[in-house]
Short mmCIF file of C-alpha atoms in Angstrom, two decimals:
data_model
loop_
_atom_site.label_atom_id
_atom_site.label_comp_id
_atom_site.label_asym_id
_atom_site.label_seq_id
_atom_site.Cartn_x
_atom_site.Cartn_y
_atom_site.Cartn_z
CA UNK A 1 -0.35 4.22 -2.77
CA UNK A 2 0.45 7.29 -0.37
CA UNK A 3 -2.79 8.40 -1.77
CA UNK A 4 -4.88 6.16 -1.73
CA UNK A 5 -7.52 8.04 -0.49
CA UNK A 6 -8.05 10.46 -3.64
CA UNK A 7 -8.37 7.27 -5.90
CA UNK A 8 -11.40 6.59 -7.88
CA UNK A 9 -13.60 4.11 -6.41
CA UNK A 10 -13.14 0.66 -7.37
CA UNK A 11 -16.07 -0.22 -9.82
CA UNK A 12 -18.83 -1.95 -8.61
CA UNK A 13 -18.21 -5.18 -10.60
CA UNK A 14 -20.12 -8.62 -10.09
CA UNK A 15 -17.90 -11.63 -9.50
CA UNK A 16 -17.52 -14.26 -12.28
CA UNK A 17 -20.01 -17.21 -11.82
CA UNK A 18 -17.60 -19.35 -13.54
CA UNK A 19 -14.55 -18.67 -11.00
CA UNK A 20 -14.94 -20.85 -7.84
CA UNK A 21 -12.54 -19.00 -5.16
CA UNK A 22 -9.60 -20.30 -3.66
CA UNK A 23 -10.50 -20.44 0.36
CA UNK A 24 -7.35 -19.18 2.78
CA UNK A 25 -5.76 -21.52 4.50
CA UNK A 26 -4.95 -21.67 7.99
CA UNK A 27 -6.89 -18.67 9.18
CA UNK A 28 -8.71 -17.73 12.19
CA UNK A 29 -11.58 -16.42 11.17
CA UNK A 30 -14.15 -17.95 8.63
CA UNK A 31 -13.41 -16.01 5.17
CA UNK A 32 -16.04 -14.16 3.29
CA UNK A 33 -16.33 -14.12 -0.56
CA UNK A 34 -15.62 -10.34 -1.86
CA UNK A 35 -18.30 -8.38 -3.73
CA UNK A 36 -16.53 -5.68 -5.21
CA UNK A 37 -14.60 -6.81 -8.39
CA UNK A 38 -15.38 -9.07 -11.22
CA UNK A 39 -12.37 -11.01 -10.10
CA UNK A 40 -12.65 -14.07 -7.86
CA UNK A 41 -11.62 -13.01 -4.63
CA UNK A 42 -11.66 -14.15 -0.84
CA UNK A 43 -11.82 -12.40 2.32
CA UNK A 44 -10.94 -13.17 5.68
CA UNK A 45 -9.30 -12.32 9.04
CA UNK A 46 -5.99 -12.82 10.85
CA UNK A 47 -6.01 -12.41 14.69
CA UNK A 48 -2.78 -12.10 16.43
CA UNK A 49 -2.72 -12.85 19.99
CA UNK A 50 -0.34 -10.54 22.37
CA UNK A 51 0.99 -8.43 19.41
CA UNK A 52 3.76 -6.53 20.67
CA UNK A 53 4.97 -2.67 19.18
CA UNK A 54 8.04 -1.12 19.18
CA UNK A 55 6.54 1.58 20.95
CA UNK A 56 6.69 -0.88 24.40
CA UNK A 57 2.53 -0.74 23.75
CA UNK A 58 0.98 -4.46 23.26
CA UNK A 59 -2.71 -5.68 22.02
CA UNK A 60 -4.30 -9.00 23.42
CA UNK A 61 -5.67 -8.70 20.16
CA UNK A 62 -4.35 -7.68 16.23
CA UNK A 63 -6.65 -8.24 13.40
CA UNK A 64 -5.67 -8.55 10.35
CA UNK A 65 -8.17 -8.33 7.26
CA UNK A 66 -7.23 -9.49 3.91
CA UNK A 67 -8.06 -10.42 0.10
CA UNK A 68 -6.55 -13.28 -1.91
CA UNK A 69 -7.12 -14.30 -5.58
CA UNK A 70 -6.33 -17.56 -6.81
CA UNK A 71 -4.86 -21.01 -5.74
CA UNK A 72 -1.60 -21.58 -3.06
CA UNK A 73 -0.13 -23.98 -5.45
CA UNK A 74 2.68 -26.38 -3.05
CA UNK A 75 6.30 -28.01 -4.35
CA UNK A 76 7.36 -31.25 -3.93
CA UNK A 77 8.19 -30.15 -0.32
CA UNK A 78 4.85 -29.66 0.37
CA UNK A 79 5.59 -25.86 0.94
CA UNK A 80 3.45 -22.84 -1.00
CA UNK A 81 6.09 -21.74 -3.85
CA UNK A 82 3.26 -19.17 -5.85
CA UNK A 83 2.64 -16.48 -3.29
CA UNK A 84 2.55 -13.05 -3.97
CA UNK A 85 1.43 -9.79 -2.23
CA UNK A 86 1.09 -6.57 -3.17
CA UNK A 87 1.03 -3.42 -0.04
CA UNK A 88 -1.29 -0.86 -0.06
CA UNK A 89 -0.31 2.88 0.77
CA UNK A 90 -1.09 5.08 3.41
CA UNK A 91 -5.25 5.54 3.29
CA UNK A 92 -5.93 2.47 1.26
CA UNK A 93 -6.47 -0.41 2.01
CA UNK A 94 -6.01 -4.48 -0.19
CA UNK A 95 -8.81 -3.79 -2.64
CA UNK A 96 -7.52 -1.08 -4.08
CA UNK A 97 -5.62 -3.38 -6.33
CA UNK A 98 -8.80 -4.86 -7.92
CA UNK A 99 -9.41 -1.40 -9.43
CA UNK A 100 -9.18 -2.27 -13.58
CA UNK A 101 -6.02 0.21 -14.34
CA UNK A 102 -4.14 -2.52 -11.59
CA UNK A 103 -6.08 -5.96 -11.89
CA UNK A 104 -6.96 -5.84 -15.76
CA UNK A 105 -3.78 -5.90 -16.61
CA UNK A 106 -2.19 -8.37 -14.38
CA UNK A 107 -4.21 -11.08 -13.11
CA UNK A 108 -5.81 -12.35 -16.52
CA UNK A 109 -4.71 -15.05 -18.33
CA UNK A 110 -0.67 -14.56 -19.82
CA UNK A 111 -0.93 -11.77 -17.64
CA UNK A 112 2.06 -10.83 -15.17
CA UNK A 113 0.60 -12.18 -11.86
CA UNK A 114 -2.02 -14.71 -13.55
CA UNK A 115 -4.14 -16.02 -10.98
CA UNK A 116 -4.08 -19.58 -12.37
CA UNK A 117 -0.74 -19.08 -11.91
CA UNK A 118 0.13 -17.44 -8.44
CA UNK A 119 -1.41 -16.32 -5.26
CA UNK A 120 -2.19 -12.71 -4.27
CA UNK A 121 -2.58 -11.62 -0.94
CA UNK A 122 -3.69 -8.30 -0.62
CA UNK A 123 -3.89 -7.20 3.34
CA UNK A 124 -5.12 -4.61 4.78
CA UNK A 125 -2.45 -3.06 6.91
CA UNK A 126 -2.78 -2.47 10.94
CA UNK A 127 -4.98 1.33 10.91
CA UNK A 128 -6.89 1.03 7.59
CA UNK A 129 -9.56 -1.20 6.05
CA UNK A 130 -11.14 -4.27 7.62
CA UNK A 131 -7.48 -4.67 10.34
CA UNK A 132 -7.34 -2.98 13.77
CA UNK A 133 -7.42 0.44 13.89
CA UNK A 134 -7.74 3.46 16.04
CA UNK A 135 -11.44 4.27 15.05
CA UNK A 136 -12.49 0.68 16.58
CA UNK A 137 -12.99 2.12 20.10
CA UNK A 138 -9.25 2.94 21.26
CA UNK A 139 -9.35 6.37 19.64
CA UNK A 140 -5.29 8.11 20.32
CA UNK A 141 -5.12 5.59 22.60
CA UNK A 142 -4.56 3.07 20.40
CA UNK A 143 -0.75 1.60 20.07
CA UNK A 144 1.52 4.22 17.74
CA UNK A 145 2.31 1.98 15.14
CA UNK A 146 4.80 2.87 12.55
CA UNK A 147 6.25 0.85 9.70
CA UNK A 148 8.23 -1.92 11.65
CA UNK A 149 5.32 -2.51 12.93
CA UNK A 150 2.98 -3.38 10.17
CA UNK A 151 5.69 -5.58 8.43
CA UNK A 152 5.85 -7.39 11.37
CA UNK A 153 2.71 -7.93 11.64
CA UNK A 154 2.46 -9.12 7.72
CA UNK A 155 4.98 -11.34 8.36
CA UNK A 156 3.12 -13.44 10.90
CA UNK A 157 0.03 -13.33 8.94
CA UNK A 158 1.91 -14.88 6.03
CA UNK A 159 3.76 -17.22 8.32
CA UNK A 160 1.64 -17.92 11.39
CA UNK A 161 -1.40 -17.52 9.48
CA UNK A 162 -1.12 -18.89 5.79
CA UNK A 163 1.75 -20.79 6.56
CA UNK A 164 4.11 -20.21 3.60
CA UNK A 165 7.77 -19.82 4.46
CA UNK A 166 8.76 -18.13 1.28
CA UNK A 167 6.86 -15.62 -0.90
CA UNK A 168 7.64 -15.64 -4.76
CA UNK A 169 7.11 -11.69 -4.77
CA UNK A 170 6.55 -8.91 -2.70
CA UNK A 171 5.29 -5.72 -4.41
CA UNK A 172 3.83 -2.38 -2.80
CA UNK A 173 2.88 1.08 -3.45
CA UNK A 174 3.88 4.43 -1.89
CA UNK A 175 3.52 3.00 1.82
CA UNK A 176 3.73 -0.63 0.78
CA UNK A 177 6.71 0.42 -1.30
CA UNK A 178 8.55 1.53 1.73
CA UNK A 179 6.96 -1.62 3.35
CA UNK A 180 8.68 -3.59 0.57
CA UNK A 181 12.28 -1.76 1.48
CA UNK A 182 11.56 -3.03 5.39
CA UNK A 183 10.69 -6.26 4.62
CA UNK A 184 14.29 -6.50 2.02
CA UNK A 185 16.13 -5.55 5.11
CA UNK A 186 13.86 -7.20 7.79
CA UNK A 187 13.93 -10.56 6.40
CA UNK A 188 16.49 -10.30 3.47
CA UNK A 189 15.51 -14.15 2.48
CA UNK A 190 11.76 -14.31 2.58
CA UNK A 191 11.11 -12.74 -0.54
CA UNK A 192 12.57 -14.31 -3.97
CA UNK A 193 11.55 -10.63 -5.39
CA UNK A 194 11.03 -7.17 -4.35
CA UNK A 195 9.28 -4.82 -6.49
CA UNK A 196 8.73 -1.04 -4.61
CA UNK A 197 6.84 1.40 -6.24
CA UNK A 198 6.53 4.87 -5.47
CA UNK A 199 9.03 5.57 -2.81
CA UNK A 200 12.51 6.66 -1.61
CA UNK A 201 14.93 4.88 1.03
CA UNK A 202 15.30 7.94 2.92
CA UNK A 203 13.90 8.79 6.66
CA UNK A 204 10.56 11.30 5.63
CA UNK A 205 11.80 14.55 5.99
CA UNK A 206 11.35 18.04 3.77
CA UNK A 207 8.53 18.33 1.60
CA UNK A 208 6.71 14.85 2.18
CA UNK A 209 7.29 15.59 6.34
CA UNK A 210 5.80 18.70 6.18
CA UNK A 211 2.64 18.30 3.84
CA UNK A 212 2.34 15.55 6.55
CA UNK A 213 2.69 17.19 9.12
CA UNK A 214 0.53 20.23 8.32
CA UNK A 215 -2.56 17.65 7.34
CA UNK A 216 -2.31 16.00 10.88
CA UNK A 217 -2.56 19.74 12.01
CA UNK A 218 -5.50 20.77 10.75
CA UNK A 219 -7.20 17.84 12.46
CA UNK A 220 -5.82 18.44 15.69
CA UNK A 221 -6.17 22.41 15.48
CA UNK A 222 -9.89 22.01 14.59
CA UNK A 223 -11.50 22.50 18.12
CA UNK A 224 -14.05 19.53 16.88
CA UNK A 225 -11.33 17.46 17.29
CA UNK A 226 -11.71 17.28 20.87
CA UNK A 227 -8.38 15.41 21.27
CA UNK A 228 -9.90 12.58 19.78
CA UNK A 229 -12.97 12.15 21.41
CA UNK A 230 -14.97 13.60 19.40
CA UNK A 231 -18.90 12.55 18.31
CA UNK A 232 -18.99 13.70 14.75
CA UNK A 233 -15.82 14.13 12.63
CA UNK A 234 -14.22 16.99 12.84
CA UNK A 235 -15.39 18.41 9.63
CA UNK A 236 -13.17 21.38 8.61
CA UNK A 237 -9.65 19.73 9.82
CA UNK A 238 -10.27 16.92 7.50
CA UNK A 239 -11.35 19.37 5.08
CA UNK A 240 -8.26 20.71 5.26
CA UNK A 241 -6.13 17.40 5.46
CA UNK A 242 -7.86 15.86 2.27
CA UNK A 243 -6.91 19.19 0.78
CA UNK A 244 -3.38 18.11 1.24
CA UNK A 245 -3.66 14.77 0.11
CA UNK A 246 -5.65 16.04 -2.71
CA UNK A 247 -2.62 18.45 -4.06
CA UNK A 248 0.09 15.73 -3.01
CA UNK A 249 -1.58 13.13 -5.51
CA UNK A 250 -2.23 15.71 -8.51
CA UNK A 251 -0.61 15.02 -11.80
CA UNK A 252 -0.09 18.26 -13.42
CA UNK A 253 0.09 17.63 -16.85
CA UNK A 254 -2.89 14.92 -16.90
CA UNK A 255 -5.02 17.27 -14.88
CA UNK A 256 -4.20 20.45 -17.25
CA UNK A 257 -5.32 18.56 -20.42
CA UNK A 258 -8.69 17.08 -18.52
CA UNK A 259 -9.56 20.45 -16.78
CA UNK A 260 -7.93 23.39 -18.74
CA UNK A 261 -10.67 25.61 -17.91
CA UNK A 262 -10.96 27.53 -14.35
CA UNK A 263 -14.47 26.78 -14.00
CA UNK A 264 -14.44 22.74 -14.78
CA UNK A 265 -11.01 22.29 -12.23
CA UNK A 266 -12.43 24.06 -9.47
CA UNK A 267 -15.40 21.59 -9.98
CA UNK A 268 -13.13 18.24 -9.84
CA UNK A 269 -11.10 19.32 -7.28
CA UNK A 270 -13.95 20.35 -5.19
CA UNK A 271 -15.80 17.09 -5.91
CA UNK A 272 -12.72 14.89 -5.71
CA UNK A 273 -12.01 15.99 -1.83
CA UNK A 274 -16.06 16.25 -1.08
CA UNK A 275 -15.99 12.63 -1.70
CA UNK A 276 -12.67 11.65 -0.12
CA UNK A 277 -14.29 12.79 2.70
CA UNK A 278 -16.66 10.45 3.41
CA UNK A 279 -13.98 8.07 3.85
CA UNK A 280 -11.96 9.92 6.27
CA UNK A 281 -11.66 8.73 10.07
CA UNK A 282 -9.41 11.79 11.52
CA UNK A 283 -7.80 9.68 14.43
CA UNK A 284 -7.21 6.78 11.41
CA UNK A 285 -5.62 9.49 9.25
CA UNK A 286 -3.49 10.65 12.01
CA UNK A 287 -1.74 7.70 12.62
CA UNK A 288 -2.26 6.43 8.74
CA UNK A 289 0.09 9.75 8.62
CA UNK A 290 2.55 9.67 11.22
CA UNK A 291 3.54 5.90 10.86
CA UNK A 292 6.31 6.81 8.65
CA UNK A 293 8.21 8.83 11.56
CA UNK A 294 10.56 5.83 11.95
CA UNK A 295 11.12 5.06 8.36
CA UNK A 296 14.64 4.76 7.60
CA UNK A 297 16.47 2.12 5.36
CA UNK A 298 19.10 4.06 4.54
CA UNK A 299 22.05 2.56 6.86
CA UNK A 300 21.45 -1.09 6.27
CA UNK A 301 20.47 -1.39 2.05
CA UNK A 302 23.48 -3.62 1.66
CA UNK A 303 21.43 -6.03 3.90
CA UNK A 304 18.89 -6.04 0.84
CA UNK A 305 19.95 -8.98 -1.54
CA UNK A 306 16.83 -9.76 -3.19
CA UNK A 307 16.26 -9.04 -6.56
CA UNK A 308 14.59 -6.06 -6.37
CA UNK A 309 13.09 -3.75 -9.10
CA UNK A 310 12.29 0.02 -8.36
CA UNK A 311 10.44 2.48 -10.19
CA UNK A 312 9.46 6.06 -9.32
CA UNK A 313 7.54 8.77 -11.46
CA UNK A 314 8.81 11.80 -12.55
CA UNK A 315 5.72 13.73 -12.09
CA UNK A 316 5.25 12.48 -8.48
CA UNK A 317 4.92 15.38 -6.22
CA UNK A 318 6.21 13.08 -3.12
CA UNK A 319 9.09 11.78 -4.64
CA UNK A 320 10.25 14.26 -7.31
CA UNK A 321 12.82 13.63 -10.12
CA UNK A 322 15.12 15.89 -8.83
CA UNK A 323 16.48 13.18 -5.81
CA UNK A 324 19.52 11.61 -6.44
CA UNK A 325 18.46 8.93 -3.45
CA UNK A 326 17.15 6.11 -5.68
CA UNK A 327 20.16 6.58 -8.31
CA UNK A 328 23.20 6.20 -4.85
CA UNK A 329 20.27 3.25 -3.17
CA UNK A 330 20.72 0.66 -5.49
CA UNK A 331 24.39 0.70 -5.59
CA UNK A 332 24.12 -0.61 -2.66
CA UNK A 333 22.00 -3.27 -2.66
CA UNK A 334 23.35 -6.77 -4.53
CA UNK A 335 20.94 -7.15 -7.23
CA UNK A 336 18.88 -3.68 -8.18
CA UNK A 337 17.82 -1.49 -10.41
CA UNK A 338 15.88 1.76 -10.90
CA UNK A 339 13.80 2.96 -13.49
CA UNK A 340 11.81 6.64 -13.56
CA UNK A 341 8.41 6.31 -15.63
CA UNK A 342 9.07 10.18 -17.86
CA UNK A 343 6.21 12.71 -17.40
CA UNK A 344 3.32 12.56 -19.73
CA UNK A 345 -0.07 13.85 -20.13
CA UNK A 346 -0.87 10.28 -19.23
CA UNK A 347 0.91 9.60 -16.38
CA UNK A 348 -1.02 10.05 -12.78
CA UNK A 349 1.73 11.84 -10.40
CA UNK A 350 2.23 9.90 -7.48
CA UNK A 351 -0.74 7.63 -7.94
CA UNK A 352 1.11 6.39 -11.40
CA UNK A 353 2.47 3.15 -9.50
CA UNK A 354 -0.95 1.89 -9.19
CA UNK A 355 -1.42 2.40 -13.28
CA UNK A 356 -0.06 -1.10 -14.27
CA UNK A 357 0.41 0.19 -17.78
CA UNK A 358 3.14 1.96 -17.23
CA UNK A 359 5.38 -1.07 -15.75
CA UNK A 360 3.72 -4.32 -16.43
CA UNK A 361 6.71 -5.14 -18.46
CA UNK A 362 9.35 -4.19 -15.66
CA UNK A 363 7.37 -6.82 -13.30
CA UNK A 364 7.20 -9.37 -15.91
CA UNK A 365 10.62 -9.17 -16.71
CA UNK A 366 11.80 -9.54 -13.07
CA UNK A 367 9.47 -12.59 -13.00
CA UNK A 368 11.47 -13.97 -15.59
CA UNK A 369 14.69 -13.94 -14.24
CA UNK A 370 13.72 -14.77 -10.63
CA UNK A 371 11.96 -17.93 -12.02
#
């Protein structure tokens, strides 16, 4: 999700002894069993060779890190006809969907995205996690990636690296929603279903430009910064940016009946950005920020044809339910639809895409039909 940042941590969960994971397949790098969910999960790396940006910048070297959960399962073809993955948002990284509100009520059995039953990749997009990123040793000069980018660079992992030449689903949040909208367009074939959460189909502009915009600002303003260079983080500009993020991901009504009291929300907001901090990489949130500069879909949604399924939240700070954009978007596109989760004292804001509760039966459904 956009905010992935301010999520809770994902619960420090021991593996089950019973579940023997399923190893990647055609990787580059020897994979690593995960330690941080009860699920049975792999890890491993992706390393592109010569990766080239739309910026004219190129890498000798891309990595890409990633999680997977289950079995490739392969048709009479011989070609992997079960694969699904799901796209982080900006600040997160594939493990976020292990977190129990996601993963507990999807991947179990007669659950939506059963792992006995399908394949989930969960990567770790180019500037965050375990892949490539500025903090590496490049600093601001590493390549200014944006969304084209880091679809682009999914798309050969899933091709080049795990070989499958159709995916059964893609599904993201906030970022990897947008990422979903790229890939419809991108490669209007690849996917047999699209399911973005948390997102619009418009360029970022107004509201979501500018809390952007002023976060990357009080990094670069903070004279600790040091234009990047620095040897200690620059404490008070990412003070200031997790701030941001911090008020961006709030959920007014859930917040008001957990913390109705001056005293008790100045504490959780206080200690929810205190520990976002430790987290924080201010180059990495730079360009984890400005990536979406290039993010438009809007001319070229009749090229998506997938089925696709969208859902917003009307309590979602980023994407308010004031915009008419999703409502005109999938009139345009040959087989969507919209739905906007209402506003309750349960919902999460922005973060309620990654609250499987609230949709589960929206993704089952589109399973259904795309079967």
């Amino acid at each position: 999700m956009l905010l992935s940042l301010m999520l809770a941590a994902v619960q420090a969960l021991t593996p089950s002894p019973q579940a023997t994971p399923a190893a990647p397949i055609a990787t580059r790098a020897a994979s690593t069993p995960a330690t941080t969910s009860r699920w049975p999960t792999r890890e491993a790396d992706y390393t592109m060779r010569d990766f080239a940006f739309r910026s004219g910048e190129r890498m000798r070297e891309l990595k890409l890190h990633y999680t997977t959960l289950g079995t490739p399962h392969r048709n009479a073809a011989g070609e992997i006809d079960n694969a699904v993955m799901v796209l982080h948002g900006t600040g997160g990284t594939g493990k976020q969907f292990l977190s129990p509100q996601f993963a507990d009520r999807l991947y179990g059995p007669g659950q939506p995205l059963d792992i006995r039953r399908y394949w989930i990749i969960l990567p770790d997009n180019i500037g965050h996690g375990g892949s490539s990123k500025p903090s590496d040793d490049l600093r601001m000069a590493f390549p200014k990636y944006d969304y084209d980018d880091m679809v682009a660079a999914q798309h050969r992992l899933l091709t080049e690296g795990l070989g499958i030449k159709r995916m059964r689903l893609i599904m993201g949040t906030s970022m990897g929603c947008m990422h979903a909208f790229v890939w419809g367009e991108t490669y209007p074939t690849f996917a047999r279903a699209l399911m973005p959460l948390g997102c619009e189909v418009v360029p970022i502009a107004g509201l979501n430009r500018m809390w952007r915009q002023l976060a990357i600002d009080a990094i670069t303003s903070d004279p600790a910064w040091q234009s990047g260079n620095y040897t200690a983080e620059p404490a008070q500009g990412i003070r200031g940016a997790a701030s941001l993020l911090f008020v961006a991901g709030g959920a007014p009504l859930w917040i008001q009946a957990n913390y109705p009291t001056r005293d008790a929300a100045t504490t959780y907001a206080r200690e929810r950005v205190a520990a976002s901090i430790k987290g924080i990489d201010a180059n990495d949130l730079i360009y984890q920020l400005d990536a979406s500069r290039t993010y438009d879909p809007l001319p070229r949604l009749e090229a998506i044809t997938a089925p696709t399924v969208w859902i917003n939240s009307a309590d979602d700070f980023i994407n308010p339910r004031g915009f008419t954009f999703p409502v005109e978007g999938v009139k345009r596109m040959k087989d969507a639809t919209f739905r906007l989760i209402a506003e309750t004292p349960e919902t999460r804001g922005h973060g309620t895409h990654t609250w499987a509760k609230f949709w589960e039966g929206d993704l089952a459904a589109l399973l259904k039909r795309t079967e």
